[in-house]
């Protein structure tokens, strides 16, 4: 009787939790995404206290704990501050590997903007200049920027 | 601070896939082990904290399902969603708040979900998640920033993997004991530059539990209490682009506070063994810098000089660390437990001689957004 457990066939059960969400983007985020969609323009905003220009913009500065009110037009160009080239494929990825994730310091911004870089990856290095490529059909989504390419 | 101590610990063996036990069984196993270790019965447990995460468990409010297995029936129970070190921190506060004892338990079955999708879910849903970023690529980004800033090398990272998988050979609970070389790591499959397969921790199943007691109750425990000398945690910005990924400021702050509480002035001299959250090989040198064991950018050379080997002056992860078993949520609690075993002289083959003071670290959030530091000691 004591060793019955060793003779049990271990079963596994397949399942999946799938829950739809509708996330409010907020006033500040909406202005940012609408600007991508309608004007193909990247905008940020500046903390009145520490003067940091944030992108994506936000309602308040987490460090200074101040409401942010100043909007700033940013360039679609900037330089790569950090990157990694992704070599594995996975269904959640927006494009086929290899591609890069990069933190891009857009001209006029003070924080890194996370996005993807496609093509020309052997030329990719720190400080290299890149430019945003906008999608043809835009819906007010972060992927209205298809990706960045090396200038 | 009032004196509080860890008086009981329990861990499962960490494995790639446990098919024989469900979450409930794992929590039960380590709860019983921790009570036996302390020489306590369920009547000696005043309060329970369970650590779980809905995404990893595939169930909303997943903590509810394991409370009885943690001995919480008819007891005060609270829950933490985050690494075990943070849950244990809360447990320590509950003891300081008046409970005689608190049992803290964490479980994880990485094998049952999809770690890429789950860790993609930790990023901002509006701006970052649609880009497909998850923990491997985010960590690779951090490793690259660290290399670019200080000239730390892939070979130095590889040495961490060689060391910690080698140490795991002496730990019967570790999942991935391996005898590998720097060349093996360098030649392993590329994941996201600069990380290769052997720079990354595995998917793991397992659970861990500790019992924290006030001084009076600690004296009634079976084993010699391991005193909690200093604990602190700190957090920084969520968005990766808002941070300097090569400068772990939250870790520096948490370490500073924990050292101050423990009365530690020179960590390199006063700490005998360190258990770090090395989910990826580059984390060991970077976290060693944050902990003040060396200056900024010197972590790689510290690895090269073999200071952090079992024979070195500052052994790091003699258990094999997170690289050798990564039960998410339980992994930090396992670091605390390994510190306790080292102080008690019960670490078996991976015991370091004469450990009086141990440091354990846990992390939460992408690329170590938050850090929790524990300093534990043999003497009051």
Short mmCIF file of C-alpha atoms in Angstrom, two decimals:
data_model
loop_
_atom_site.label_atom_id
_atom_site.label_comp_id
_atom_site.label_asym_id
_atom_site.label_seq_id
_atom_site.Cartn_x
_atom_site.Cartn_y
_atom_site.Cartn_z
CA UNK A 1 0.00 0.00 0.00
CA UNK A 2 2.75 2.45 0.90
CA UNK A 3 4.23 2.69 -2.57
CA UNK A 4 1.00 3.10 -4.55
CA UNK A 5 1.98 6.68 -5.30
CA UNK A 6 4.95 5.49 -7.35
CA UNK A 7 2.61 3.64 -9.67
CA UNK A 8 0.37 6.65 -10.42
CA UNK A 9 0.55 7.93 -13.97
CA UNK A 10 1.17 11.71 -13.72
CA UNK A 11 -1.41 13.53 -15.80
CA UNK A 12 -1.26 17.12 -16.97
CA UNK A 13 -4.22 19.23 -17.93
CA UNK A 14 -4.12 21.93 -20.60
CA UNK A 15 -5.80 25.25 -20.00
CA UNK A 16 -5.48 28.95 -20.72
CA UNK A 17 -6.74 32.08 -19.08
CA UNK A 18 -7.67 34.65 -21.66
CA UNK A 19 -9.05 37.91 -20.36
CA UNK A 20 -9.81 40.90 -22.56
CA UNK A 21 -8.86 44.32 -21.19
CA UNK A 22 -9.50 47.83 -22.38
CA UNK A 23 -6.84 50.06 -20.92
CA UNK A 24 -7.53 53.77 -20.69
CA UNK A 25 -4.46 55.51 -22.04
CA UNK A 26 -5.24 58.69 -20.09
CA UNK A 27 -5.23 62.29 -21.28
CA UNK A 28 -1.48 62.62 -21.62
CA UNK A 29 -0.98 59.23 -23.27
CA UNK A 30 -3.90 59.83 -25.62
CA UNK A 31 -2.36 63.08 -26.84
CA UNK A 32 0.91 61.20 -27.45
CA UNK A 33 -0.73 58.35 -29.39
CA UNK A 34 -3.05 60.65 -31.35
CA UNK A 35 0.00 62.66 -32.37
CA UNK A 36 1.64 59.47 -33.66
CA UNK A 37 -1.53 58.55 -35.53
CA UNK A 38 -2.52 61.89 -37.06
CA UNK A 39 0.71 63.85 -37.38
CA UNK A 40 3.41 61.14 -37.40
CA UNK A 41 5.04 63.21 -34.69
CA UNK A 42 6.62 62.11 -31.39
CA UNK A 43 5.88 64.42 -28.47
CA UNK A 44 7.10 64.45 -24.89
CA UNK A 45 6.67 66.63 -21.85
CA UNK A 46 8.91 68.43 -19.38
CA UNK A 47 8.85 68.42 -15.57
CA UNK A 48 8.76 72.01 -14.30
CA UNK A 49 10.94 71.02 -11.34
CA UNK A 50 13.78 68.79 -12.61
CA UNK A 51 13.33 69.84 -16.29
CA UNK A 52 13.50 66.23 -17.44
CA UNK A 53 11.82 65.77 -20.82
CA UNK A 54 9.92 62.48 -20.73
CA UNK A 55 8.88 60.27 -23.62
CA UNK A 56 6.37 58.70 -23.53
CA UNK A 57 5.00 61.76 -21.73
CA UNK A 58 3.32 61.39 -18.36
CA UNK A 59 0.92 63.28 -16.16
CA UNK A 60 3.38 63.77 -13.30
CA UNK A 61 7.06 63.31 -12.47
CA UNK A 62 7.68 60.31 -10.22
CA UNK A 63 10.83 61.88 -8.78
CA UNK A 64 9.67 65.46 -8.13
CA UNK A 65 6.06 64.47 -7.57
CA UNK A 66 4.89 67.47 -9.57
CA UNK A 67 2.16 67.76 -12.16
CA UNK A 68 3.73 68.14 -15.63
CA UNK A 69 2.24 70.81 -17.90
CA UNK A 70 4.84 71.70 -20.59
CA UNK A 71 4.64 69.84 -23.89
CA UNK A 72 7.72 69.41 -26.08
CA UNK A 73 7.93 68.45 -29.76
CA UNK A 74 10.60 65.82 -30.24
CA UNK A 75 12.55 64.81 -33.29
CA UNK A 76 11.82 61.45 -34.93
CA UNK A 77 15.59 61.03 -34.83
CA UNK A 78 17.88 60.26 -31.96
CA UNK A 79 20.84 58.15 -30.89
CA UNK A 80 20.98 54.65 -29.51
CA UNK A 81 21.85 54.56 -25.84
CA UNK A 82 21.48 50.83 -25.28
CA UNK A 83 20.48 47.84 -27.36
CA UNK A 84 20.28 44.09 -27.58
CA UNK A 85 19.88 41.96 -30.69
CA UNK A 86 17.21 39.32 -30.16
CA UNK A 87 18.17 35.94 -31.64
CA UNK A 88 15.23 33.77 -30.58
CA UNK A 89 11.78 33.65 -32.14
CA UNK A 90 8.61 33.75 -30.09
CA UNK A 91 4.93 34.28 -30.90
CA UNK A 92 4.66 37.46 -28.84
CA UNK A 93 7.33 39.27 -30.87
CA UNK A 94 6.22 41.98 -33.33
CA UNK A 95 8.68 40.94 -36.04
CA UNK A 96 11.00 38.13 -37.11
CA UNK A 97 14.36 37.91 -35.36
CA UNK A 98 17.03 39.05 -35.57
CA UNK A 99 15.87 42.51 -34.58
CA UNK A 100 16.97 44.81 -31.76
CA UNK A 101 15.40 46.37 -28.73
CA UNK A 102 16.92 49.74 -28.05
CA UNK A 103 16.67 52.63 -25.66
CA UNK A 104 16.78 55.61 -27.99
CA UNK A 105 17.52 59.14 -26.77
CA UNK A 106 15.37 61.17 -29.16
CA UNK A 107 16.71 64.66 -29.92
CA UNK A 108 15.15 66.93 -27.31
CA UNK A 109 14.35 64.15 -24.79
CA UNK A 110 16.16 63.22 -21.58
CA UNK A 111 15.06 59.62 -21.10
CA UNK A 112 15.48 56.53 -23.25
CA UNK A 113 12.58 55.60 -25.54
CA UNK A 114 12.13 51.85 -25.84
CA UNK A 115 11.45 50.59 -29.34
CA UNK A 116 12.70 48.14 -31.94
CA UNK A 117 15.32 48.49 -34.67
CA UNK A 118 15.02 46.42 -37.81
CA UNK A 119 17.63 45.80 -40.50
CA UNK A 120 21.26 46.80 -40.82
CA UNK A 121 21.99 45.26 -37.44
CA UNK A 122 25.72 44.85 -38.03
CA UNK A 123 25.98 48.65 -38.07
CA UNK A 124 24.19 48.89 -34.76
CA UNK A 125 26.26 50.25 -31.90
CA UNK A 126 25.99 52.71 -29.05
CA UNK A 127 25.53 56.35 -30.14
CA UNK A 128 24.51 55.38 -33.67
CA UNK A 129 21.79 57.67 -35.06
CA UNK A 130 18.40 56.22 -35.86
CA UNK A 131 15.14 57.51 -37.29
CA UNK A 132 11.54 56.47 -36.66
CA UNK A 133 9.65 54.80 -39.50
CA UNK A 134 5.90 55.26 -39.22
CA UNK A 135 3.38 52.61 -40.19
CA UNK A 136 1.19 53.26 -43.25
CA UNK A 137 -2.01 52.46 -41.39
CA UNK A 138 -1.96 54.07 -37.96
CA UNK A 139 -4.45 53.42 -35.17
CA UNK A 140 -3.19 55.43 -32.18
CA UNK A 141 -0.84 52.71 -30.93
CA UNK A 142 2.82 52.50 -29.95
CA UNK A 143 3.38 50.42 -33.08
CA UNK A 144 2.24 53.31 -35.25
CA UNK A 145 6.01 53.63 -35.13
CA UNK A 146 6.91 50.50 -37.05
CA UNK A 147 10.44 50.67 -35.77
CA UNK A 148 13.63 52.69 -36.06
CA UNK A 149 16.28 52.35 -38.74
CA UNK A 150 19.88 53.44 -38.76
CA UNK A 151 20.36 56.79 -40.48
CA UNK B 1 15.25 47.02 16.67
CA UNK B 2 13.75 44.28 18.81
CA UNK B 3 15.52 40.98 18.33
CA UNK B 4 13.88 38.68 15.85
CA UNK B 5 15.24 35.51 14.31
CA UNK B 6 14.73 32.86 11.69
CA UNK B 7 14.11 29.60 13.52
CA UNK B 8 12.93 27.19 10.84
CA UNK B 9 13.52 26.69 7.13
CA UNK B 10 12.28 24.29 4.46
CA UNK B 11 12.89 23.87 0.73
CA UNK B 12 11.81 21.41 -1.93
CA UNK B 13 14.26 20.07 -4.43
CA UNK B 14 14.17 22.42 -7.41
CA UNK B 15 13.31 20.70 -10.68
CA UNK B 16 12.43 21.50 -14.28
CA UNK B 17 9.00 19.98 -13.92
CA UNK B 18 7.28 18.51 -10.90
CA UNK B 19 4.43 16.38 -12.16
CA UNK B 20 3.71 14.54 -8.92
CA UNK B 21 2.79 17.59 -6.84
CA UNK B 22 0.46 20.55 -7.32
CA UNK B 23 1.10 24.00 -5.73
CA UNK B 24 -0.79 22.93 -2.62
CA UNK B 25 1.47 19.90 -2.15
CA UNK B 26 4.67 21.94 -2.54
CA UNK B 27 3.51 24.51 0.01
CA UNK B 28 2.51 21.73 2.41
CA UNK B 29 5.90 20.03 2.00
CA UNK B 30 7.98 23.09 2.89
CA UNK B 31 5.60 24.21 5.66
CA UNK B 32 6.00 20.85 7.37
CA UNK B 33 9.78 20.92 6.81
CA UNK B 34 10.11 24.42 8.31
CA UNK B 35 8.01 23.44 11.36
CA UNK B 36 10.02 20.25 11.89
CA UNK B 37 13.24 22.24 11.53
CA UNK B 38 12.08 24.66 14.24
CA UNK B 39 10.65 21.88 16.39
CA UNK B 40 7.29 23.66 16.21
CA UNK B 41 3.78 22.38 15.66
CA UNK B 42 0.98 24.24 13.93
CA UNK B 43 -0.06 25.59 17.34
CA UNK B 44 3.26 27.46 17.52
CA UNK B 45 2.53 29.37 14.29
CA UNK B 46 0.68 32.62 15.02
CA UNK B 47 0.52 34.14 11.58
CA UNK B 48 1.08 33.12 7.96
CA UNK B 49 2.23 34.92 4.83
CA UNK B 50 1.89 33.27 1.45
CA UNK B 51 3.72 34.55 -1.63
CA UNK B 52 2.23 33.88 -5.05
CA UNK B 53 1.46 35.48 -8.38
CA UNK B 54 -1.67 35.06 -10.45
CA UNK B 55 0.13 35.05 -13.80
CA UNK B 56 2.51 32.29 -12.74
CA UNK B 57 -0.24 30.20 -11.14
CA UNK B 58 -2.83 30.69 -13.87
CA UNK B 59 -5.48 31.56 -11.33
CA UNK B 60 -6.75 34.87 -9.98
CA UNK B 61 -6.11 35.59 -6.28
CA UNK B 62 -4.01 32.42 -6.37
CA UNK B 63 -2.90 32.82 -2.73
CA UNK B 64 -6.36 31.73 -1.56
CA UNK B 65 -5.75 28.21 -2.87
CA UNK B 66 -2.64 27.46 -0.80
CA UNK B 67 -3.52 28.93 2.59
CA UNK B 68 -4.61 25.69 4.19
CA UNK B 69 -1.46 23.97 2.91
CA UNK B 70 0.49 26.69 4.74
CA UNK B 71 -1.24 25.85 8.01
CA UNK B 72 -3.28 29.06 7.91
CA UNK B 73 -6.59 27.44 8.78
CA UNK B 74 -8.16 29.54 11.57
CA UNK B 75 -5.18 31.91 11.52
CA UNK B 76 -4.32 35.41 10.49
CA UNK B 77 -3.01 35.22 6.92
CA UNK B 78 -1.74 37.86 4.54
CA UNK B 79 -0.37 37.63 1.06
CA UNK B 80 2.46 39.12 -0.97
CA UNK B 81 2.78 39.20 -4.73
CA UNK B 82 6.49 39.56 -5.33
CA UNK B 83 9.80 37.95 -4.54
CA UNK B 84 10.09 35.90 -1.33
CA UNK B 85 12.54 38.34 0.27
CA UNK B 86 9.83 41.01 0.19
CA UNK B 87 7.29 38.59 1.66
CA UNK B 88 9.77 37.70 4.38
CA UNK B 89 10.31 41.41 5.04
CA UNK B 90 6.58 41.74 5.63
CA UNK B 91 6.74 38.63 7.84
CA UNK B 92 9.48 40.23 9.94
CA UNK B 93 7.29 43.31 10.35
CA UNK B 94 4.39 41.16 11.52
CA UNK B 95 6.62 39.67 14.22
CA UNK B 96 7.82 43.15 15.19
CA UNK B 97 4.16 44.15 15.21
CA UNK B 98 3.31 41.68 17.92
CA UNK B 99 2.93 38.18 16.53
CA UNK B 100 5.21 35.70 18.29
CA UNK B 101 5.90 33.78 15.08
CA UNK B 102 5.20 34.11 11.38
CA UNK B 103 5.53 31.45 8.73
CA UNK B 104 6.42 32.76 5.25
CA UNK B 105 6.00 30.47 2.26
CA UNK B 106 6.53 30.94 -1.47
CA UNK B 107 5.83 28.57 -4.33
CA UNK B 108 6.38 28.59 -8.06
CA UNK B 109 5.89 26.28 -11.00
CA UNK B 110 7.54 27.96 -13.95
CA UNK B 111 6.93 24.80 -15.95
CA UNK B 112 3.18 25.29 -15.98
CA UNK B 113 2.89 28.69 -17.61
CA UNK B 114 4.79 30.39 -20.38
CA UNK B 115 7.62 32.47 -18.87
CA UNK B 116 8.04 34.59 -22.03
CA UNK B 117 4.38 35.60 -22.10
CA UNK B 118 4.23 35.98 -18.31
CA UNK B 119 7.29 38.23 -18.10
CA UNK B 120 6.07 40.22 -21.13
CA UNK B 121 3.07 40.86 -18.89
CA UNK B 122 5.22 42.66 -16.31
CA UNK B 123 5.89 45.51 -18.74
CA UNK B 124 3.70 48.54 -19.36
CA UNK B 125 0.70 47.40 -21.42
CA UNK B 126 0.38 50.59 -23.46
CA UNK B 127 3.93 51.44 -24.52
CA UNK B 128 6.16 48.40 -23.93
CA UNK B 129 4.23 45.14 -23.95
CA UNK B 130 3.16 45.41 -27.62
CA UNK B 131 6.86 45.50 -28.57
CA UNK B 132 7.18 41.91 -27.31
CA UNK B 133 9.86 42.68 -24.71
CA UNK B 134 10.14 40.13 -21.90
CA UNK B 135 12.66 39.30 -19.22
CA UNK B 136 15.36 37.76 -21.45
CA UNK B 137 15.60 40.67 -23.87
CA UNK B 138 15.25 43.30 -21.12
CA UNK B 139 18.04 41.68 -19.12
CA UNK B 140 20.22 41.41 -22.23
CA UNK B 141 19.70 45.15 -22.71
CA UNK B 142 20.90 45.74 -19.15
CA UNK B 143 23.90 43.44 -19.62
CA UNK B 144 24.86 45.38 -22.75
CA UNK B 145 24.58 48.76 -21.02
CA UNK B 146 26.79 47.45 -18.22
CA UNK B 147 29.42 46.18 -20.69
CA UNK B 148 29.39 49.40 -22.71
CA UNK B 149 29.74 51.60 -19.67
CA UNK B 150 32.58 49.81 -17.93
CA UNK B 151 34.18 47.39 -20.38
CA UNK B 152 33.05 44.37 -18.41
CA UNK B 153 33.32 41.32 -20.70
CA UNK B 154 31.19 38.38 -21.80
CA UNK B 155 33.96 36.08 -20.59
CA UNK B 156 33.70 37.57 -17.10
CA UNK B 157 29.94 36.90 -17.15
CA UNK B 158 30.66 33.36 -18.34
CA UNK B 159 32.94 32.80 -15.36
CA UNK B 160 29.96 33.44 -13.06
CA UNK B 161 27.97 30.74 -14.81
CA UNK B 162 30.88 28.30 -14.59
CA UNK B 163 31.36 29.03 -10.88
CA UNK B 164 27.71 28.88 -9.83
CA UNK B 165 26.77 25.79 -11.82
CA UNK B 166 29.94 24.21 -10.40
CA UNK B 167 28.90 25.12 -6.85
CA UNK B 168 25.47 23.58 -7.54
CA UNK B 169 27.17 20.18 -7.80
CA UNK B 170 27.56 20.34 -4.02
CA UNK B 171 23.90 21.24 -3.40
CA UNK B 172 21.49 18.28 -3.63
CA UNK B 173 18.48 20.63 -4.02
CA UNK B 174 19.90 22.48 -7.04
CA UNK B 175 18.36 21.83 -10.43
CA UNK B 176 21.34 22.38 -12.72
CA UNK B 177 24.63 21.15 -11.30
CA UNK B 178 27.05 21.39 -14.21
CA UNK B 179 30.72 21.00 -14.88
CA UNK B 180 31.21 23.56 -17.65
CA UNK B 181 33.94 25.85 -18.99
CA UNK B 182 33.96 29.48 -20.10
CA UNK B 183 34.16 28.15 -23.68
CA UNK B 184 30.99 26.09 -23.15
CA UNK B 185 29.14 29.22 -22.04
CA UNK B 186 30.55 31.30 -24.90
CA UNK B 187 29.60 28.64 -27.45
CA UNK B 188 26.08 28.05 -26.11
CA UNK B 189 23.09 29.19 -28.17
CA UNK B 190 22.73 32.95 -28.58
CA UNK B 191 19.56 34.26 -26.95
CA UNK B 192 19.80 38.07 -27.02
CA UNK B 193 23.23 39.75 -27.21
CA UNK B 194 25.30 39.39 -25.07
CA UNK B 195 23.37 36.60 -23.32
CA UNK B 196 23.80 32.99 -24.32
CA UNK B 197 21.78 30.04 -23.06
CA UNK B 198 24.25 29.25 -20.27
CA UNK B 199 24.13 32.87 -19.03
CA UNK B 200 20.43 32.40 -18.24
CA UNK B 201 18.69 30.76 -15.31
CA UNK B 202 16.42 27.79 -16.03
CA UNK B 203 12.66 27.38 -15.73
CA UNK B 204 12.04 25.74 -12.36
CA UNK B 205 9.43 24.32 -10.01
CA UNK B 206 9.79 24.49 -6.24
CA UNK B 207 8.81 26.05 -2.93
CA UNK B 208 10.48 27.47 0.16
CA UNK B 209 9.38 28.45 3.68
CA UNK B 210 10.86 30.14 6.74
CA UNK B 211 9.61 30.77 10.26
CA UNK B 212 10.42 34.12 11.86
CA UNK B 213 10.08 34.45 15.66
CA UNK B 214 10.47 37.09 18.33
CA UNK B 215 13.22 36.60 20.92
CA UNK B 216 11.05 34.79 23.46
CA UNK B 217 9.68 32.31 20.95
CA UNK B 218 13.06 31.93 19.24
CA UNK B 219 14.47 30.60 22.50
CA UNK B 220 11.89 27.79 22.42
CA UNK B 221 12.90 26.64 18.94
CA UNK B 222 14.77 23.45 18.37
CA UNK B 223 17.62 25.02 16.39
CA UNK B 224 19.92 27.89 17.29
CA UNK B 225 18.22 31.07 16.10
CA UNK B 226 19.70 32.97 13.16
CA UNK B 227 19.26 36.63 14.04
CA UNK B 228 17.96 39.19 11.60
CA UNK B 229 20.48 42.01 11.88
CA UNK B 230 19.45 44.32 9.08
CA UNK B 231 16.71 44.39 6.44
CA UNK B 232 15.83 47.02 3.87
CA UNK B 233 14.36 47.43 0.44
CA UNK B 234 14.26 50.19 -2.11
CA UNK B 235 12.72 50.77 -5.53
CA UNK B 236 13.40 52.96 -8.56
CA UNK B 237 11.77 53.94 -11.87
CA UNK B 238 9.65 51.38 -13.70
CA UNK B 239 10.39 52.38 -17.31
CA UNK B 240 13.80 51.06 -18.38
CA UNK B 241 14.50 54.28 -20.32
CA UNK B 242 14.16 56.37 -17.15
CA UNK B 243 17.02 54.51 -15.48
CA UNK B 244 20.77 54.10 -15.85
CA UNK B 245 20.67 50.32 -16.08
CA UNK B 246 24.37 50.03 -15.16
CA UNK B 247 23.86 51.95 -11.91
CA UNK B 248 21.63 49.97 -9.50
CA UNK B 249 20.71 52.91 -7.27
CA UNK B 250 17.86 51.04 -5.54
CA UNK B 251 20.28 48.28 -4.56
CA UNK B 252 22.84 50.79 -3.27
CA UNK B 253 20.20 52.46 -1.12
CA UNK B 254 18.78 49.17 0.21
CA UNK B 255 22.30 47.93 1.04
CA UNK B 256 23.20 51.19 2.77
CA UNK B 257 20.13 50.97 5.00
CA UNK B 258 20.57 47.27 5.77
CA UNK B 259 24.28 47.76 6.61
CA UNK B 260 23.45 50.69 8.88
CA UNK B 261 20.83 48.65 10.71
CA UNK B 262 23.23 45.73 11.11
CA UNK B 263 26.11 47.99 12.17
CA UNK B 264 28.24 46.97 9.20
CA UNK B 265 30.91 49.47 8.17
CA UNK B 266 33.09 47.41 5.85
CA UNK B 267 30.88 44.85 4.08
CA UNK B 268 33.79 43.09 2.37
CA UNK B 269 35.40 42.37 5.73
CA UNK B 270 32.33 41.80 7.85
CA UNK B 271 30.18 39.62 5.58
CA UNK B 272 31.26 35.99 5.27
CA UNK B 273 28.95 34.68 2.56
CA UNK B 274 26.58 36.21 0.01
CA UNK B 275 23.54 34.72 -1.73
CA UNK B 276 22.55 36.88 -4.69
CA UNK B 277 19.61 36.85 -7.09
CA UNK B 278 21.66 35.94 -10.17
CA UNK B 279 18.86 35.29 -12.67
CA UNK B 280 21.48 36.02 -15.37
CA UNK B 281 25.25 35.72 -15.11
CA UNK B 282 25.90 39.47 -15.54
CA UNK B 283 23.89 40.17 -12.41
CA UNK B 284 26.53 38.86 -10.01
CA UNK B 285 29.21 41.46 -10.81
CA UNK B 286 26.61 44.25 -11.17
CA UNK B 287 24.94 43.44 -7.86
CA UNK B 288 28.35 43.11 -6.14
CA UNK B 289 29.00 46.72 -7.17
CA UNK B 290 25.61 47.84 -5.92
CA UNK B 291 26.25 46.12 -2.61
CA UNK B 292 29.49 48.07 -2.19
CA UNK B 293 31.81 45.06 -2.31
CA UNK B 294 33.73 46.89 -5.03
CA UNK B 295 33.58 50.16 -6.92
CA UNK B 296 31.49 50.88 -10.04
CA UNK B 297 32.77 48.85 -13.01
CA UNK B 298 35.01 46.65 -10.85
CA UNK B 299 32.61 43.69 -10.60
CA UNK B 300 34.05 41.92 -13.64
CA UNK B 301 37.59 42.05 -12.28
CA UNK B 302 36.33 40.81 -8.92
CA UNK B 303 34.96 37.71 -10.67
CA UNK B 304 38.22 37.28 -12.59
CA UNK B 305 40.25 37.42 -9.38
CA UNK B 306 38.11 34.54 -8.08
CA UNK B 307 37.18 36.48 -4.95
CA UNK B 308 33.61 35.15 -5.14
CA UNK B 309 34.47 31.45 -5.49
CA UNK B 310 33.91 29.07 -2.57
CA UNK B 311 37.62 29.32 -1.79
CA UNK B 312 37.71 33.11 -2.24
CA UNK B 313 37.52 35.77 0.45
CA UNK B 314 33.85 36.53 -0.35
CA UNK B 315 32.04 33.35 -1.44
CA UNK B 316 28.99 34.22 -3.55
CA UNK B 317 26.20 31.71 -4.19
CA UNK B 318 27.84 28.54 -2.87
CA UNK B 319 24.37 26.99 -3.29
CA UNK B 320 24.62 27.40 -7.05
CA UNK B 321 22.38 30.47 -6.94
CA UNK B 322 19.44 31.34 -9.13
CA UNK B 323 21.41 30.36 -12.24
CA UNK B 324 21.16 26.77 -11.01
CA UNK B 325 17.46 26.90 -10.01
CA UNK B 326 15.01 29.74 -10.59
CA UNK B 327 11.68 29.18 -8.86
CA UNK B 328 10.35 32.71 -9.42
CA UNK B 329 9.01 34.22 -6.12
CA UNK B 330 10.60 31.41 -4.06
CA UNK B 331 14.11 32.18 -5.36
CA UNK B 332 14.77 35.08 -2.97
CA UNK B 333 13.43 33.13 -0.02
CA UNK B 334 15.82 30.33 -1.01
CA UNK B 335 18.67 32.87 -0.80
CA UNK B 336 17.65 33.70 2.80
CA UNK B 337 17.42 29.98 3.62
CA UNK B 338 20.89 29.34 2.18
CA UNK B 339 22.20 32.17 4.38
CA UNK B 340 20.57 30.55 7.42
CA UNK B 341 22.05 27.13 6.60
CA UNK B 342 25.52 28.66 6.18
CA UNK B 343 25.29 30.42 9.56
CA UNK B 344 24.09 27.25 11.26
CA UNK B 345 26.88 25.24 9.65
CA UNK B 346 24.27 23.01 7.99
CA UNK B 347 25.01 23.72 4.33
CA UNK B 348 26.56 20.28 3.83
CA UNK B 349 29.06 20.02 1.03
CA UNK B 350 28.66 23.66 0.04
CA UNK B 351 29.35 24.89 3.58
CA UNK B 352 31.77 27.80 3.94
CA UNK B 353 33.92 27.62 7.07
CA UNK B 354 33.13 29.86 10.03
CA UNK B 355 30.21 31.88 8.68
CA UNK B 356 29.01 34.41 11.23
CA UNK B 357 27.29 36.90 8.96
CA UNK B 358 25.43 36.25 5.70
CA UNK B 359 23.80 38.53 3.13
CA UNK B 360 20.80 37.53 1.00
CA UNK B 361 19.29 39.54 -1.85
CA UNK B 362 16.00 39.44 -3.71
CA UNK B 363 14.75 41.45 -6.66
CA UNK B 364 11.39 42.54 -8.06
CA UNK B 365 10.52 44.21 -11.33
CA UNK B 366 12.34 44.36 -14.66
CA UNK B 367 16.16 44.54 -14.49
CA UNK B 368 16.20 44.76 -10.69
CA UNK B 369 13.78 47.68 -10.29
CA UNK B 370 13.52 46.87 -6.55
CA UNK B 371 15.97 45.12 -4.27
CA UNK B 372 15.53 43.62 -0.81
CA UNK B 373 18.59 43.01 1.36
CA UNK B 374 18.85 40.74 4.37
CA UNK B 375 21.78 40.64 6.80
CA UNK B 376 21.65 37.66 9.12
CA UNK B 377 23.98 36.76 11.98
CA UNK B 378 24.93 33.93 14.28
CA UNK B 379 25.38 36.22 17.24
CA UNK B 380 22.93 38.66 18.74
#
